[in-house]
Amino acid sequence: EKCVVIPNCINVERMEITPAIEKRAGEIRKENKDKTICVAVGRHTEYKGFTYLVQASKLLGNNFRIYITGKGELTEKLHEEAKGDNNDTELKALLLACDIFCFPSITKNEAFGLALAEGMYYAKPAVTFTIPGSGVNYVSLNGVTGIEVENRNVREYADAMIRLSKNSDERQEYGKNARKRVLDNFLSTQFSKKIKNIVD
């Protein structure tokens, strides 16, 4: 009863969308006309689970386009697995343009998921794995802000992506809920107020 939990937060100012970003997002949509755009963000390291997203992508049709941003020790391996997919597009434009935010982290090394909260801030439904001991499944709620599937289950992950691709109403509902969850819980402005309330 003496403990107060203050969730991690995203920097509101950093999330600002400029006309240039909107223009680039429009270009990305045009480049991927009639495709479901999926974005994943993070350092290319094992616990981020990008290799499982790449494997899942092999089970999808040609109507999907997947962008994986970031760098890390697995970058070259991911490039090889993805066979030349382009991963170097401006992050916020991709987030704005995408239909689905993929967050395939697999271990509790992913304690919270700031990138997940950022994707949700832009009203994007999330696809995540179940990670016992992690905050990931607290940030994105299964059946509310996105779809959560069995850890490392590539088939289920792909199926969740296909389901969201085919159901625009569900996609939009989850996206709307995702943005509301971030606005209600995970903003830097709220973080500051909560810290101040504890001090006071």
mmCIF file of C-alpha atoms in Angstrom:
data_model
loop_
_atom_site.group_PDB
_atom_site.id
_atom_site.type_symbol
_atom_site.label_atom_id
_atom_site.label_comp_id
_atom_site.label_asym_id
_atom_site.label_seq_id
_atom_site.Cartn_x
_atom_site.Cartn_y
_atom_site.Cartn_z
ATOM 1 C CA GLU A 1 0.000 0.000 0.000
ATOM 2 C CA LYS A 2 3.053 2.239 0.216
ATOM 3 C CA CYS A 3 3.912 1.720 -3.451
ATOM 4 C CA VAL A 4 2.701 3.745 -6.412
ATOM 5 C CA VAL A 5 3.238 2.490 -9.959
ATOM 6 C CA ILE A 6 3.912 5.158 -12.571
ATOM 7 C CA PRO A 7 3.988 3.691 -16.098
ATOM 8 C CA ASN A 8 6.733 4.600 -18.538
ATOM 9 C CA CYS A 9 5.873 7.276 -21.080
ATOM 10 C CA ILE A 10 6.486 8.624 -24.558
ATOM 11 C CA ASN A 11 7.704 12.123 -25.355
ATOM 12 C CA VAL A 12 4.694 14.012 -26.689
ATOM 13 C CA GLU A 13 6.784 16.691 -28.435
ATOM 14 C CA ARG A 14 8.769 14.036 -30.310
ATOM 15 C CA MET A 15 5.558 12.629 -31.770
ATOM 16 C CA GLU A 16 4.566 15.833 -33.559
ATOM 17 C CA ILE A 17 3.562 15.444 -37.212
ATOM 18 C CA THR A 18 4.732 18.102 -39.661
ATOM 19 C CA PRO A 19 3.458 18.790 -43.192
ATOM 20 C CA ALA A 20 6.652 17.226 -44.543
ATOM 21 C CA ILE A 21 5.968 14.022 -42.624
ATOM 22 C CA GLU A 22 2.363 13.968 -43.839
ATOM 23 C CA LYS A 23 3.583 14.399 -47.402
ATOM 24 C CA ARG A 24 6.064 11.536 -47.059
ATOM 25 C CA ALA A 25 3.383 9.326 -45.479
ATOM 26 C CA GLY A 26 1.174 9.997 -48.487
ATOM 27 C CA GLU A 27 4.024 8.995 -50.792
ATOM 28 C CA ILE A 28 4.502 5.751 -48.859
ATOM 29 C CA ARG A 29 0.812 4.928 -49.214
ATOM 30 C CA LYS A 30 0.942 5.707 -52.917
ATOM 31 C CA GLU A 31 4.040 3.526 -53.356
ATOM 32 C CA ASN A 32 2.187 0.688 -51.640
ATOM 33 C CA LYS A 33 -1.241 1.110 -53.217
ATOM 34 C CA ASP A 34 -3.606 -1.785 -52.407
ATOM 35 C CA LYS A 35 -1.110 -3.217 -49.896
ATOM 36 C CA THR A 36 -1.401 -3.578 -46.130
ATOM 37 C CA ILE A 37 1.516 -1.599 -44.698
ATOM 38 C CA CYS A 38 3.066 -3.052 -41.536
ATOM 39 C CA VAL A 39 5.788 -1.361 -39.507
ATOM 40 C CA ALA A 40 8.100 -2.673 -36.781
ATOM 41 C CA VAL A 41 10.477 -0.452 -34.821
ATOM 42 C CA GLY A 42 13.447 -1.250 -32.609
ATOM 43 C CA ARG A 43 17.056 -2.280 -32.212
ATOM 44 C CA HIS A 44 17.958 -5.371 -34.194
ATOM 45 C CA THR A 45 18.724 -7.684 -31.306
ATOM 46 C CA GLU A 46 17.461 -11.172 -30.462
ATOM 47 C CA TYR A 47 14.831 -10.335 -27.846
ATOM 48 C CA LYS A 48 13.091 -7.907 -30.205
ATOM 49 C CA GLY A 49 11.909 -10.958 -32.162
ATOM 50 C CA PHE A 50 12.260 -9.470 -35.642
ATOM 51 C CA THR A 51 13.332 -12.804 -37.045
ATOM 52 C CA TYR A 52 9.865 -14.149 -36.152
ATOM 53 C CA LEU A 53 8.239 -11.254 -37.973
ATOM 54 C CA VAL A 54 10.359 -12.005 -41.026
ATOM 55 C CA GLN A 55 9.333 -15.658 -40.814
ATOM 56 C CA ALA A 56 5.695 -14.630 -40.484
ATOM 57 C CA SER A 57 6.052 -12.435 -43.561
ATOM 58 C CA LYS A 58 6.808 -15.559 -45.600
ATOM 59 C CA LEU A 59 3.279 -16.772 -44.799
ATOM 60 C CA LEU A 60 1.619 -13.603 -46.089
ATOM 61 C CA GLY A 61 0.445 -12.755 -49.556
ATOM 62 C CA ASN A 62 1.834 -10.143 -51.918
ATOM 63 C CA ASN A 63 -0.715 -7.656 -50.611
ATOM 64 C CA PHE A 64 1.516 -6.969 -47.572
ATOM 65 C CA ARG A 65 4.481 -4.614 -47.299
ATOM 66 C CA ILE A 66 6.565 -4.858 -44.132
ATOM 67 C CA TYR A 67 9.057 -2.235 -42.968
ATOM 68 C CA ILE A 68 11.510 -2.966 -40.150
ATOM 69 C CA THR A 69 13.343 0.137 -38.931
ATOM 70 C CA GLY A 70 16.428 0.407 -36.737
ATOM 71 C CA LYS A 71 19.855 -1.205 -36.553
ATOM 72 C CA GLY A 72 21.733 -3.642 -34.355
ATOM 73 C CA GLU A 73 23.826 -6.779 -34.239
ATOM 74 C CA LEU A 74 21.235 -8.720 -36.269
ATOM 75 C CA THR A 75 20.809 -6.123 -39.021
ATOM 76 C CA GLU A 76 22.742 -8.004 -41.683
ATOM 77 C CA LYS A 77 21.046 -11.296 -40.799
ATOM 78 C CA LEU A 78 17.615 -9.665 -41.055
ATOM 79 C CA HIS A 79 18.512 -8.114 -44.408
ATOM 80 C CA GLU A 80 19.517 -11.553 -45.653
ATOM 81 C CA GLU A 81 16.305 -13.170 -44.360
ATOM 82 C CA ALA A 82 14.145 -10.395 -45.791
ATOM 83 C CA LYS A 83 15.888 -10.641 -49.168
ATOM 84 C CA GLY A 84 16.270 -6.975 -49.918
ATOM 85 C CA ASP A 85 13.269 -5.337 -48.265
ATOM 86 C CA ASN A 86 13.763 -1.562 -47.849
ATOM 87 C CA ASN A 87 14.032 -0.605 -44.183
ATOM 88 C CA ASP A 88 15.339 2.960 -44.450
ATOM 89 C CA THR A 89 12.304 5.232 -44.531
ATOM 90 C CA GLU A 90 11.580 8.010 -42.089
ATOM 91 C CA LEU A 91 10.074 6.573 -38.942
ATOM 92 C CA LYS A 92 7.217 8.952 -38.250
ATOM 93 C CA ALA A 93 6.093 8.923 -41.878
ATOM 94 C CA LEU A 94 6.006 5.135 -41.758
ATOM 95 C CA LEU A 95 4.061 5.138 -38.516
ATOM 96 C CA LEU A 96 1.579 7.577 -39.981
ATOM 97 C CA ALA A 97 1.234 5.606 -43.217
ATOM 98 C CA CYS A 98 1.015 2.084 -41.833
ATOM 99 C CA ASP A 99 -2.073 -0.047 -41.219
ATOM 100 C CA ILE A 100 -0.633 -2.384 -38.570
ATOM 101 C CA PHE A 101 2.092 -1.905 -35.957
ATOM 102 C CA CYS A 102 4.068 -5.104 -35.430
ATOM 103 C CA PHE A 103 5.814 -5.557 -32.085
ATOM 104 C CA PRO A 104 7.290 -9.074 -32.112
ATOM 105 C CA SER A 105 9.435 -8.930 -28.932
ATOM 106 C CA ILE A 106 9.720 -12.335 -27.274
ATOM 107 C CA THR A 107 11.281 -11.995 -23.780
ATOM 108 C CA LYS A 108 10.847 -9.838 -20.696
ATOM 109 C CA ASN A 109 14.021 -8.006 -21.695
ATOM 110 C CA GLU A 110 11.309 -5.919 -23.344
ATOM 111 C CA ALA A 111 10.139 -4.498 -20.029
ATOM 112 C CA PHE A 112 7.588 -2.014 -21.392
ATOM 113 C CA GLY A 113 7.748 -1.224 -25.096
ATOM 114 C CA LEU A 114 8.127 2.496 -25.784
ATOM 115 C CA ALA A 115 8.063 1.914 -29.527
ATOM 116 C CA LEU A 116 4.810 -0.007 -29.040
ATOM 117 C CA ALA A 117 3.256 2.948 -27.225
ATOM 118 C CA GLU A 118 4.468 5.277 -29.982
ATOM 119 C CA GLY A 119 2.856 3.164 -32.678
ATOM 120 C CA MET A 120 -0.371 3.091 -30.682
ATOM 121 C CA TYR A 121 -0.216 6.882 -30.256
ATOM 122 C CA TYR A 122 -0.697 7.137 -34.029
ATOM 123 C CA ALA A 123 -3.851 4.999 -33.713
ATOM 124 C CA LYS A 124 -2.334 1.814 -35.117
ATOM 125 C CA PRO A 125 -3.530 -1.639 -33.986
ATOM 126 C CA ALA A 126 -0.719 -3.765 -32.581
ATOM 127 C CA VAL A 127 0.201 -7.412 -33.038
ATOM 128 C CA THR A 128 2.239 -8.750 -30.113
ATOM 129 C CA PHE A 129 3.406 -12.001 -28.573
ATOM 130 C CA THR A 130 2.452 -13.063 -25.045
ATOM 131 C CA ILE A 131 5.472 -12.270 -22.828
ATOM 132 C CA PRO A 132 5.161 -13.374 -19.180
ATOM 133 C CA GLY A 133 6.829 -10.884 -16.836
ATOM 134 C CA SER A 134 6.853 -8.064 -19.397
ATOM 135 C CA GLY A 135 4.782 -4.893 -19.590
ATOM 136 C CA VAL A 136 4.153 -5.346 -23.313
ATOM 137 C CA ASN A 137 0.789 -7.028 -22.780
ATOM 138 C CA TYR A 138 -0.147 -4.279 -20.319
ATOM 139 C CA VAL A 139 0.588 -1.568 -22.868
ATOM 140 C CA SER A 140 -1.389 -3.245 -25.664
ATOM 141 C CA LEU A 141 -4.497 -5.094 -24.518
ATOM 142 C CA ASN A 142 -5.525 -8.209 -26.414
ATOM 143 C CA GLY A 143 -8.855 -7.731 -28.169
ATOM 144 C CA VAL A 144 -8.919 -4.037 -27.266
ATOM 145 C CA THR A 145 -5.934 -2.306 -28.854
ATOM 146 C CA GLY A 146 -4.653 -5.188 -30.950
ATOM 147 C CA ILE A 147 -4.100 -8.921 -31.112
ATOM 148 C CA GLU A 148 -1.820 -10.930 -28.817
ATOM 149 C CA VAL A 149 -0.669 -14.413 -29.881
ATOM 150 C CA GLU A 150 1.340 -17.295 -28.449
ATOM 151 C CA ASN A 151 5.011 -16.452 -27.999
ATOM 152 C CA ARG A 152 7.159 -17.301 -31.045
ATOM 153 C CA ASN A 153 4.157 -18.785 -32.886
ATOM 154 C CA VAL A 154 4.872 -17.535 -36.390
ATOM 155 C CA ARG A 155 1.693 -18.978 -37.875
ATOM 156 C CA GLU A 156 -0.523 -17.257 -35.309
ATOM 157 C CA TYR A 157 1.341 -14.006 -35.788
ATOM 158 C CA ALA A 158 0.799 -14.127 -39.539
ATOM 159 C CA ASP A 159 -2.854 -15.042 -39.049
ATOM 160 C CA ALA A 160 -3.356 -12.016 -36.790
ATOM 161 C CA MET A 161 -1.855 -9.762 -39.453
ATOM 162 C CA ILE A 162 -4.079 -11.308 -42.130
ATOM 163 C CA ARG A 163 -7.150 -10.895 -39.914
ATOM 164 C CA LEU A 164 -6.463 -7.190 -39.376
ATOM 165 C CA SER A 165 -5.699 -6.705 -43.051
ATOM 166 C CA LYS A 166 -9.062 -8.148 -44.060
ATOM 167 C CA ASN A 167 -11.144 -6.384 -41.408
ATOM 168 C CA SER A 168 -10.858 -2.598 -41.698
ATOM 169 C CA ASP A 169 -13.553 -2.006 -39.054
ATOM 170 C CA GLU A 170 -11.670 -4.054 -36.481
ATOM 171 C CA ARG A 171 -8.414 -2.389 -37.478
ATOM 172 C CA GLN A 172 -9.877 1.078 -37.013
ATOM 173 C CA GLU A 173 -11.558 0.176 -33.716
ATOM 174 C CA TYR A 174 -8.353 -1.244 -32.261
ATOM 175 C CA GLY A 175 -6.431 1.756 -33.560
ATOM 176 C CA LYS A 176 -8.853 4.189 -31.941
ATOM 177 C CA ASN A 177 -8.630 2.281 -28.653
ATOM 178 C CA ALA A 178 -4.841 2.163 -28.920
ATOM 179 C CA ARG A 179 -4.542 5.924 -29.225
ATOM 180 C CA LYS A 180 -6.935 6.459 -26.327
ATOM 181 C CA ARG A 181 -4.963 4.062 -24.122
ATOM 182 C CA VAL A 182 -1.749 5.987 -24.754
ATOM 183 C CA LEU A 183 -3.398 9.371 -24.275
ATOM 184 C CA ASP A 184 -4.928 8.169 -20.991
ATOM 185 C CA ASN A 185 -1.852 6.433 -19.570
ATOM 186 C CA PHE A 186 1.502 6.821 -21.286
ATOM 187 C CA LEU A 187 2.263 10.487 -22.063
ATOM 188 C CA SER A 188 5.260 12.402 -20.711
ATOM 189 C CA THR A 189 2.946 15.169 -19.512
ATOM 190 C CA GLN A 190 1.077 12.696 -17.307
ATOM 191 C CA PHE A 191 4.347 11.208 -16.061
ATOM 192 C CA SER A 192 5.513 14.615 -14.810
ATOM 193 C CA LYS A 193 2.223 15.278 -13.037
ATOM 194 C CA LYS A 194 2.241 11.875 -11.339
ATOM 195 C CA ILE A 195 5.796 12.362 -10.091
ATOM 196 C CA LYS A 196 4.871 15.804 -8.765
ATOM 197 C CA ASN A 197 1.796 14.415 -7.005
ATOM 198 C CA ILE A 198 3.943 11.844 -5.204
ATOM 199 C CA VAL A 199 6.472 14.480 -4.131
ATOM 200 C CA ASP A 200 3.718 16.792 -2.932
#
